[in-house]
Coordinates of C-alpha atoms and ligand atoms in Angstrom, one line a residue:
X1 CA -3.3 12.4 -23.5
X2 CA -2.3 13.6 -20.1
X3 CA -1.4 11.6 -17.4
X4 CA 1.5 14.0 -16.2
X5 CA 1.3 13.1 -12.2
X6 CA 4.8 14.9 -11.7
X7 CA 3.6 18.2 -10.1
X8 CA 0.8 16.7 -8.7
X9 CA 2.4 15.4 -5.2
X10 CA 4.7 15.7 -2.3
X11 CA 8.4 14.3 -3.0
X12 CA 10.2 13.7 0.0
X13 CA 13.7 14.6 -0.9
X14 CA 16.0 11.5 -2.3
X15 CA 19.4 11.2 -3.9
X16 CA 19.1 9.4 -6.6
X17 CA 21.2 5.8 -6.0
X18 CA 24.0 6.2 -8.0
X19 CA 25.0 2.5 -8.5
X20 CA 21.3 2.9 -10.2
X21 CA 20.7 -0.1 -8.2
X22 CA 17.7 -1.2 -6.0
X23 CA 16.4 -3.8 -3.5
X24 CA 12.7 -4.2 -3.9
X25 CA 10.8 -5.9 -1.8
X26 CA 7.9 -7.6 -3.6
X27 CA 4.8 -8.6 -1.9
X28 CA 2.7 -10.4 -4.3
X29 CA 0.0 -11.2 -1.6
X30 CA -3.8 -13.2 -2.5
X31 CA -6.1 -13.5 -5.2
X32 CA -5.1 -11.4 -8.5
X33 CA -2.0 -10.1 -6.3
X34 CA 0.2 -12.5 -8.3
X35 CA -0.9 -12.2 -11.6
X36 CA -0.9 -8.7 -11.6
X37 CA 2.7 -8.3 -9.9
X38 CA 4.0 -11.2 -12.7
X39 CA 2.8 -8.3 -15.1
X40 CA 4.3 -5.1 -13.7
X41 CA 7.7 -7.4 -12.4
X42 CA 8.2 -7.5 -16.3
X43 CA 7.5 -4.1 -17.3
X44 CA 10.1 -3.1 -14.9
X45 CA 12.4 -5.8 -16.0
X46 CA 12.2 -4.0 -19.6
X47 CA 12.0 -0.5 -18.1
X48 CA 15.2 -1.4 -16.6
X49 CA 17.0 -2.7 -19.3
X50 CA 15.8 0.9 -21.4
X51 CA 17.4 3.0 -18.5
X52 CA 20.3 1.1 -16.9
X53 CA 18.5 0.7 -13.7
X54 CA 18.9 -2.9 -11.8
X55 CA 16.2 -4.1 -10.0
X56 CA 17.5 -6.7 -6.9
X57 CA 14.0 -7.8 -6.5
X58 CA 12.9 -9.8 -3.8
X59 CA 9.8 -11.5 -2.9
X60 CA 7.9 -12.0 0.4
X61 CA 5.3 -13.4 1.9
X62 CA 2.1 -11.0 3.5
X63 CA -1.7 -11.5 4.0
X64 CA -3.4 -14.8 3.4
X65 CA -0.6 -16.3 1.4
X66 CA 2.4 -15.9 5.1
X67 CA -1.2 -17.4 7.0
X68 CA -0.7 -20.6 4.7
X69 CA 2.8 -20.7 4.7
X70 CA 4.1 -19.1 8.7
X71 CA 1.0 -19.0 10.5
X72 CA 0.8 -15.2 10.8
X73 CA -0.2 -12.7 8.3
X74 CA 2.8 -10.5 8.3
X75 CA 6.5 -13.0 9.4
X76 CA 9.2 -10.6 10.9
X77 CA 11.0 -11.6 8.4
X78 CA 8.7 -10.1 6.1
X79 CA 8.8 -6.3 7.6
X80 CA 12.6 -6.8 7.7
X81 CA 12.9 -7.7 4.2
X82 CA 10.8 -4.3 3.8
X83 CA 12.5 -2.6 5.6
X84 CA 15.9 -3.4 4.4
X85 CA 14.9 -2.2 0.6
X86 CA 14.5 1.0 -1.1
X87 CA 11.1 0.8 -2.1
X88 CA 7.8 -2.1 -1.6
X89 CA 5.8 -3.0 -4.6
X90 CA 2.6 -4.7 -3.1
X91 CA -0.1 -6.1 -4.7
X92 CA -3.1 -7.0 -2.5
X93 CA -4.2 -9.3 0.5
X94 CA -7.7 -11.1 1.5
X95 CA -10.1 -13.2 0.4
X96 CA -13.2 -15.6 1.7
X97 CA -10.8 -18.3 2.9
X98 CA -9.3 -16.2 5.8
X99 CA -12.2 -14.2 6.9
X100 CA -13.5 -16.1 9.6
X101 CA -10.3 -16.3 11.7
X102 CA -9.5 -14.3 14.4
X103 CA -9.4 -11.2 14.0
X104 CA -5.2 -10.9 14.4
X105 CA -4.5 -13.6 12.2
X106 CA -6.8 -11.7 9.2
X107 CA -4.9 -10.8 6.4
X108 CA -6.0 -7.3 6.5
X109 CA -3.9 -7.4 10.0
X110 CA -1.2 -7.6 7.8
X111 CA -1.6 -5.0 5.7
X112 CA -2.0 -2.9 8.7
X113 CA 1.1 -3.9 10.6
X114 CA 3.6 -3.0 7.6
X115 CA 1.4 0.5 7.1
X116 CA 3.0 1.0 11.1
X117 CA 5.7 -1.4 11.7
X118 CA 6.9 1.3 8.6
X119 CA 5.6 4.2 10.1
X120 CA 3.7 5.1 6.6
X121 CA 1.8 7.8 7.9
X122 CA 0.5 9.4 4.6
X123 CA -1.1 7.8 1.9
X124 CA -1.6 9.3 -1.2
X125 CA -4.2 8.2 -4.1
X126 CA -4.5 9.8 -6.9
X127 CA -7.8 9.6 -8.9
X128 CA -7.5 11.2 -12.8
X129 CA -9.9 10.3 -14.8
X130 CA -7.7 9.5 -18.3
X131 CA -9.7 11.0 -21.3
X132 CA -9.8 7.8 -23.1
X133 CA -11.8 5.8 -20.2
X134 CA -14.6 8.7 -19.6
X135 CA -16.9 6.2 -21.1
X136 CA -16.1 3.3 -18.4
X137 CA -17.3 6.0 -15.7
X138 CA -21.0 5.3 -14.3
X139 CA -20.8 9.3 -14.0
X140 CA -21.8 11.5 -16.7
X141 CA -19.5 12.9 -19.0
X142 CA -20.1 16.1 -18.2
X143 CA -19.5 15.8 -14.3
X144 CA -16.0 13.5 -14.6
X145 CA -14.5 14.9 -17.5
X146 CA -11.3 16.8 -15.8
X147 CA -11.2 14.8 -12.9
X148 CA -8.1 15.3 -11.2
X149 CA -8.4 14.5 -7.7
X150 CA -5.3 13.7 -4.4
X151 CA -6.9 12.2 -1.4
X152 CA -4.0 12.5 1.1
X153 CA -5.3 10.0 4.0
X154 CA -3.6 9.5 7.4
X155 CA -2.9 6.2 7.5
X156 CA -1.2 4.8 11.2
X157 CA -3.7 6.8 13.4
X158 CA -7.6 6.9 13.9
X159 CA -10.0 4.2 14.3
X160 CA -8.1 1.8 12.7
X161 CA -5.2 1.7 15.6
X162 CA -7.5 3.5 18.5
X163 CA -6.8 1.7 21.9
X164 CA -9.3 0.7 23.9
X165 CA -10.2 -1.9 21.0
X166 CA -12.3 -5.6 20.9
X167 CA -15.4 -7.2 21.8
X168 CA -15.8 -7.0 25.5
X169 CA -19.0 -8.4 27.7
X170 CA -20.7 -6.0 29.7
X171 CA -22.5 -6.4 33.0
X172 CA -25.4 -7.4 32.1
X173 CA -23.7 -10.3 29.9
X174 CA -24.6 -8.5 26.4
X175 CA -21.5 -8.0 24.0
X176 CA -20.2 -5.1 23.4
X177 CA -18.1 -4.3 20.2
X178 CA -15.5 -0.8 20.9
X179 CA -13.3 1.2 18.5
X180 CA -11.3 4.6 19.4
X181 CA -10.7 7.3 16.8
X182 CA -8.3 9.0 18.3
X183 CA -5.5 11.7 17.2
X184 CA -2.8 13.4 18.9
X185 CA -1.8 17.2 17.5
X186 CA 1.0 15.9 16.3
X187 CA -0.5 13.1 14.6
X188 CA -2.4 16.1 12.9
X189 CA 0.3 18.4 12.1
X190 CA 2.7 16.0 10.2
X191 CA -0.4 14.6 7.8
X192 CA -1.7 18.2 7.1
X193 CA 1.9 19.1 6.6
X194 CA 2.4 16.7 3.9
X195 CA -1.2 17.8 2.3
X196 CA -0.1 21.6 2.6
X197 CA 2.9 20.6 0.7
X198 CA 1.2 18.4 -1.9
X199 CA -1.5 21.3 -2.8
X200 CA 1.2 23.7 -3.3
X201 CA 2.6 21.4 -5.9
X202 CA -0.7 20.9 -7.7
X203 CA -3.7 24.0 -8.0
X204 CA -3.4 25.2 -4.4
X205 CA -6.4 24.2 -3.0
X206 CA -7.1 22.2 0.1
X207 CA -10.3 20.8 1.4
X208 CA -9.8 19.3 4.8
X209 CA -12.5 16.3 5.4
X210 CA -13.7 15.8 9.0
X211 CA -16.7 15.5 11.1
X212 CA -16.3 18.1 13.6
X213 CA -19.9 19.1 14.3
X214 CA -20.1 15.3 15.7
X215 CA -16.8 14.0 16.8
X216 CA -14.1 15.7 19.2
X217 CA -11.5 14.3 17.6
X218 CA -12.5 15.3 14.3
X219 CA -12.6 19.1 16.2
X220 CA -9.1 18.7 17.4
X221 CA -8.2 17.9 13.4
X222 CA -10.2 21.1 12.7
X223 CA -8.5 23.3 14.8
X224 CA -4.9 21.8 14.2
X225 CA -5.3 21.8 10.1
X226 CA -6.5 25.4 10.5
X227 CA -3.5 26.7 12.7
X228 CA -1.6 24.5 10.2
X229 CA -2.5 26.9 7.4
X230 CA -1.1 29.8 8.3
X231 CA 2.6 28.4 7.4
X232 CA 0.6 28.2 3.7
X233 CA -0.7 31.6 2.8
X234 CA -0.6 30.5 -0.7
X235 CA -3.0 27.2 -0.3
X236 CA -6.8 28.0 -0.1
X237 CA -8.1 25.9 2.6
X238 CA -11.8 24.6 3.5
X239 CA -13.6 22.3 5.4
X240 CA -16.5 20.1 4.9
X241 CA -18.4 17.4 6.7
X242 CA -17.3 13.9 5.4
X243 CA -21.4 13.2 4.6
X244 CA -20.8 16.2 2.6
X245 CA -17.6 15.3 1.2
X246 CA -19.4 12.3 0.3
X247 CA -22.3 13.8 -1.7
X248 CA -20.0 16.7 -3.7
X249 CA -17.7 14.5 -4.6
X250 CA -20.3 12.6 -6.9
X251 CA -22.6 15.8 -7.4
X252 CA -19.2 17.7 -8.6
X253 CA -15.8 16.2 -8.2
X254 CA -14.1 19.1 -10.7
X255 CA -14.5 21.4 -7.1
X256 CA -11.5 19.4 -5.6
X257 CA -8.4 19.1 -5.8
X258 CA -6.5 18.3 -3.0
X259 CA -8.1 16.5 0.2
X260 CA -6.8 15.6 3.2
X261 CA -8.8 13.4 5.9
X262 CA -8.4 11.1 8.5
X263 CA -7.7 7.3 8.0
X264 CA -11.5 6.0 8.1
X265 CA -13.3 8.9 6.4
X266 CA -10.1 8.7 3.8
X267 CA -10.5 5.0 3.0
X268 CA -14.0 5.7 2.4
X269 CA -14.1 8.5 0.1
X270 CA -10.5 7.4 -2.0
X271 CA -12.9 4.4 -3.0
X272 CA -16.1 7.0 -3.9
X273 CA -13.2 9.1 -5.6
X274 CA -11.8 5.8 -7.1
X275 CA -14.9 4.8 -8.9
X276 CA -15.2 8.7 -10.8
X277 CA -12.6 7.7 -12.8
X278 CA -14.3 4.4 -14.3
X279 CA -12.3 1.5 -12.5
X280 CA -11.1 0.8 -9.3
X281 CA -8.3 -1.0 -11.4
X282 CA -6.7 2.1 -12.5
X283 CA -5.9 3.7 -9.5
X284 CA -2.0 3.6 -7.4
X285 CA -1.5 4.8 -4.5
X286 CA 1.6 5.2 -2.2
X287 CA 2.4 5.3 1.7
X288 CA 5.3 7.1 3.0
X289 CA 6.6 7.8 5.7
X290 CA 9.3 9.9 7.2
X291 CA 12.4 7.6 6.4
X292 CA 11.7 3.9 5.5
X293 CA 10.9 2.7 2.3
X294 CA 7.4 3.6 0.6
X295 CA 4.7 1.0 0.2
X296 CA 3.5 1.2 -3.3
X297 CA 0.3 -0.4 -4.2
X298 CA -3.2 -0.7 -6.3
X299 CA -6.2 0.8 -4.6
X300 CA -8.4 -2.1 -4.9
X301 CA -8.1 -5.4 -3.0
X302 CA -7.3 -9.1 -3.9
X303 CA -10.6 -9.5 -6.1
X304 CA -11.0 -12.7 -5.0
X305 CA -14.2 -13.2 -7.8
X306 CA -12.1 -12.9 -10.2
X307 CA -8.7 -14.4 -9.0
X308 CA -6.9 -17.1 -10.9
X309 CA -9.1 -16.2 -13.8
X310 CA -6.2 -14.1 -16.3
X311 CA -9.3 -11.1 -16.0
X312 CA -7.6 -8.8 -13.7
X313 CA -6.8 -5.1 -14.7
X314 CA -3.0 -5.0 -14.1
X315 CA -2.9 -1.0 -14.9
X316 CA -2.7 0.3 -11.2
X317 CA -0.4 -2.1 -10.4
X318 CA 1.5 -1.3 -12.8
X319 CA 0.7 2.3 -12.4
X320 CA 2.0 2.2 -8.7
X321 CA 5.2 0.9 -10.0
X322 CA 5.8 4.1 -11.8
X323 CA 4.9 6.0 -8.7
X324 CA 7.8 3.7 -7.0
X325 CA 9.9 4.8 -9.6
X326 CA 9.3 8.5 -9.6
X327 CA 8.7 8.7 -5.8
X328 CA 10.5 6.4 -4.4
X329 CA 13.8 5.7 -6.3
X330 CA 13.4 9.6 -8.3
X331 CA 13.5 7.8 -11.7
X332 CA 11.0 10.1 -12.9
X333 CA 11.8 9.4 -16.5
X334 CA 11.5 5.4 -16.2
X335 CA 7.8 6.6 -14.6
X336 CA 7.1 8.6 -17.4
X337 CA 7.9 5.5 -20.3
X338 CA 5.4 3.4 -18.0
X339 CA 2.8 5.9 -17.9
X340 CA 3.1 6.9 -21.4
X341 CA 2.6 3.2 -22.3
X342 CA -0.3 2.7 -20.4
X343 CA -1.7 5.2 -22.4
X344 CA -0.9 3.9 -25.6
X345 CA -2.4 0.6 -24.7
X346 CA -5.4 2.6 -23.8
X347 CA -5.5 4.4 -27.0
X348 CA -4.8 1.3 -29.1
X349 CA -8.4 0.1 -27.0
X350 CA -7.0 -3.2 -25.3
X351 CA -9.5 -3.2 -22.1
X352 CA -9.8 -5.7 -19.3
X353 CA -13.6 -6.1 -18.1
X354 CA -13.8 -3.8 -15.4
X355 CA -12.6 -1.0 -18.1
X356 CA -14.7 -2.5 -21.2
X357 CA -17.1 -0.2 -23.5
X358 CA -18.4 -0.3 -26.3
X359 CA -16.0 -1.0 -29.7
X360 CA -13.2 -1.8 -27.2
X361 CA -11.2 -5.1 -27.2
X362 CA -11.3 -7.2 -24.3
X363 CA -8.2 -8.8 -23.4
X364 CA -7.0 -10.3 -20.2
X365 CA -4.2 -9.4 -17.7
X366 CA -1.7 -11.4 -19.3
X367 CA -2.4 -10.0 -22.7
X368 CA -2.4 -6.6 -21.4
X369 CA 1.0 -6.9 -20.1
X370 CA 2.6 -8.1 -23.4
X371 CA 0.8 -4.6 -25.0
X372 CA 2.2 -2.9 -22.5
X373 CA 5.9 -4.3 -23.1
X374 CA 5.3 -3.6 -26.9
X375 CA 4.8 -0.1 -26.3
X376 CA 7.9 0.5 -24.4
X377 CA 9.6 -0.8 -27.2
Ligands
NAD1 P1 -11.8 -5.5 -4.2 O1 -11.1 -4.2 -4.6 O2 -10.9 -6.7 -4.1 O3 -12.9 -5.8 -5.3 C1 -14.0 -5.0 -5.6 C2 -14.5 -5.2 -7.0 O4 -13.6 -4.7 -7.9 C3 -14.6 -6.7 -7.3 O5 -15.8 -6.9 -8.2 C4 -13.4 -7.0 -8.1 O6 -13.5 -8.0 -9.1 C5 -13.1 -5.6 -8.8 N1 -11.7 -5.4 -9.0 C6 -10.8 -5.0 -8.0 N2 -9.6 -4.9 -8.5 C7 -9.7 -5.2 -9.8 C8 -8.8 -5.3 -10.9 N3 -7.5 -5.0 -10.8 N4 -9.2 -5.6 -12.1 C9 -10.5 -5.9 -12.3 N5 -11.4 -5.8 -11.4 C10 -11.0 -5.5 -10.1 O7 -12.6 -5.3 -2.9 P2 -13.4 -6.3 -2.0 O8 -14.2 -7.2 -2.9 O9 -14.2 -5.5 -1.0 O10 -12.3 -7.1 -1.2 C11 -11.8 -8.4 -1.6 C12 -10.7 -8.7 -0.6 O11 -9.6 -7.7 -0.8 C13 -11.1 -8.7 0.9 O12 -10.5 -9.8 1.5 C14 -10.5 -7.3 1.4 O13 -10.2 -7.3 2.7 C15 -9.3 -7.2 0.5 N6 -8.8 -5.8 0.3 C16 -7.5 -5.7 0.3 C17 -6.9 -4.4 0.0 C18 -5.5 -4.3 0.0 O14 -4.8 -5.3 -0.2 N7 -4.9 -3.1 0.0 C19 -7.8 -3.4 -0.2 C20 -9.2 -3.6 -0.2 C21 -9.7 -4.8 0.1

């Protein structure tokens, strides 16, 4: 069993608090969001009880759910809840009931305003296969055995936030739908410093992902990351086309170790890393930025097929909450209890569908989380 994450990423330096007392700011969101934040809000309830650490949790409302209730998907009260805390847990926004509204009132707007209204410019996902879930991979043994795998994805720049934006009429009366990937040098320099800094921690080795041969932006990032590296003789760097990127990392995903890419190729290849290791429902992920609070959160969405339903896979929720713990709040040993214990739940073979093979046990998110709470006992 290895799920060791410790050396594997970037710590921005903290003091740890040392009342050992925290504000989080839970954002529960739509579809499995609550059931799978009821689940990790009482593995850190335990976890804190073990290590004298008190949680002030406090709950807010983001995505479909502040639609229903304020009217807008993010409530400034909201991102000053966030912002007032040491650490977010989130859990997940969307679903079919808010997708045909306007475009700024979509829940996914929401998700987008806290990434910037916290200037959480680097997001960092993990993707380790665990030994005992090789099976759950579509891949073949052989190619995802060893996985271990950090896309580091800009996250407040690029396509997703390039002005001009919208769908404008032309002349001629025909619509016309424009986005702007756009980044400054700086923009460039601060993300590739944080991915310098996280391959130096892990096997110093960093693959920068763009699409320079097409896109002047993407030749600005080029030249940038490359400058970048000379303040990191010790990291090997290369470069590779994100249709590349694309194709090696399901021909051979051992090759990397480190990436580092821009926010649209990053969202796209953190989900193609995401499924190497079996489930989407595994994987955590956190935002930081250069001083507020971190944004800790699952990889996948809201699942809205399988919401309400007790089926959701609770482990990268409650796998983010460890990264809050060891990243955010430098609890490193609280971290290392919840990740050991997701590991004994996997090796005592409790699975939720997305995970389930054969001679496994099928259980649902509820029952997963009492598993989990025996085995921090
Ligand atoms: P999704 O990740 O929600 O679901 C994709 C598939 O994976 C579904 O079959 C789902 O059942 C399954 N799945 C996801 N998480 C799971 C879990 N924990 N346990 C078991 N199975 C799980 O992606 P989608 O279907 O493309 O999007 C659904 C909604 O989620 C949309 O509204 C989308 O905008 C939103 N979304 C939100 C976030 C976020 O909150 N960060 C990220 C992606 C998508």
């Amino acid at each position: 069993m290895n799920y060791d994450i410790s050396r594997r990423i970037l710590t921005t330096p903290l003091s740890v608090n040392a009342m050992a007392q925290y504000r989080i700011t839970l954002l529960p969101g739509d579809g499995i969001g609550p059931e799978i934040m009821a689940v990790a809000v009482r593995v850190l309830k335990v976890i804190g009880e073990k290590f004298d650490l008190t949680f002030n949790f406090q709950e807010a409302p983001i995505g479909g759910a502040a639609i229903d209730a304020t009217g807008t998907p993010l409530p400034d009260e909201t991102l000053e809840i966030c912002r007032n805390s040491d650490a977010v847990l989130l859990a997940a926004i969307g679903g079919y009931k808010w997708d045909t509204l306007p475009r700024h009132l979509r829940p996914e707007t929401g998700l987008l305003g806290l990434r910037s209204g916290l200037g959480l410019f680097a997001n960092l996902r993990p993707a380790t296969i665990l030994p005992q879930l090789i099976d759950a991979s579509t891949l073949k043994r052989e190619v995802v055995e060893g996985v271990d795998i950090m896309v580091v994805r800009e996250l407040t720049g690029g396509l997703y936030f390039g002005e001009p934006r919208g769908i404008f009429t032309t002349e001629t009366g025909e619509k016309r739908g424009v986005n702007t990937m756009t980044y400054t040098e700086s923009e460039i320099d601060r993300i590739g410093k944080v991915a310098f800094e996280t391959a130096q921690k892990r096997s110093k080795r960093l693959c920068s992902v763009d699409k320079s041969n097409v896109l002047e932006v993407s030749q600005l990032w080029r030249d940038r990351i490359t400058q970048l590296a000379k303040n990191y003789p010790d990291v090997e760097l290369s470069h590779l086309y994100v249709d590349n990127a694309a194709m090696q990392l399901l021909r051979n995903p051992k090759q990397f170790d480190t990436i580092v890419t821009s926010n649209l190729f990053g969202d796209i290849l953190s989900d193609a890393a995401a499924m190497l290791t079996g489930s989407i429902g595994m994987l955590p992920s956190a935002s930081l930025g250069a001083t507020n609070p971190g944004v800790y959160e699952p990889v996948h969405g809201s699942a809205p097929d399988i919401a309400g339903q007790d089926k959701a896979n609770p482990l990268a929720q409650i796998l983010s909450a460890a990264m809050m713990l060891r990243y955010g709040l430098n609890q490193s040993a609280a971290a290392d209890q919840i990740e050991q214990a997701v590991l004994k739940v996997l090796d005592q073979d409790y699975r939720t569908g997305d995970i389930m093979s054969d001679g496994k046990t099928l259980i649902g998110c509820q029952a997963i989380g009492e598993a989990l709470i025996d085995a921090l006992k």
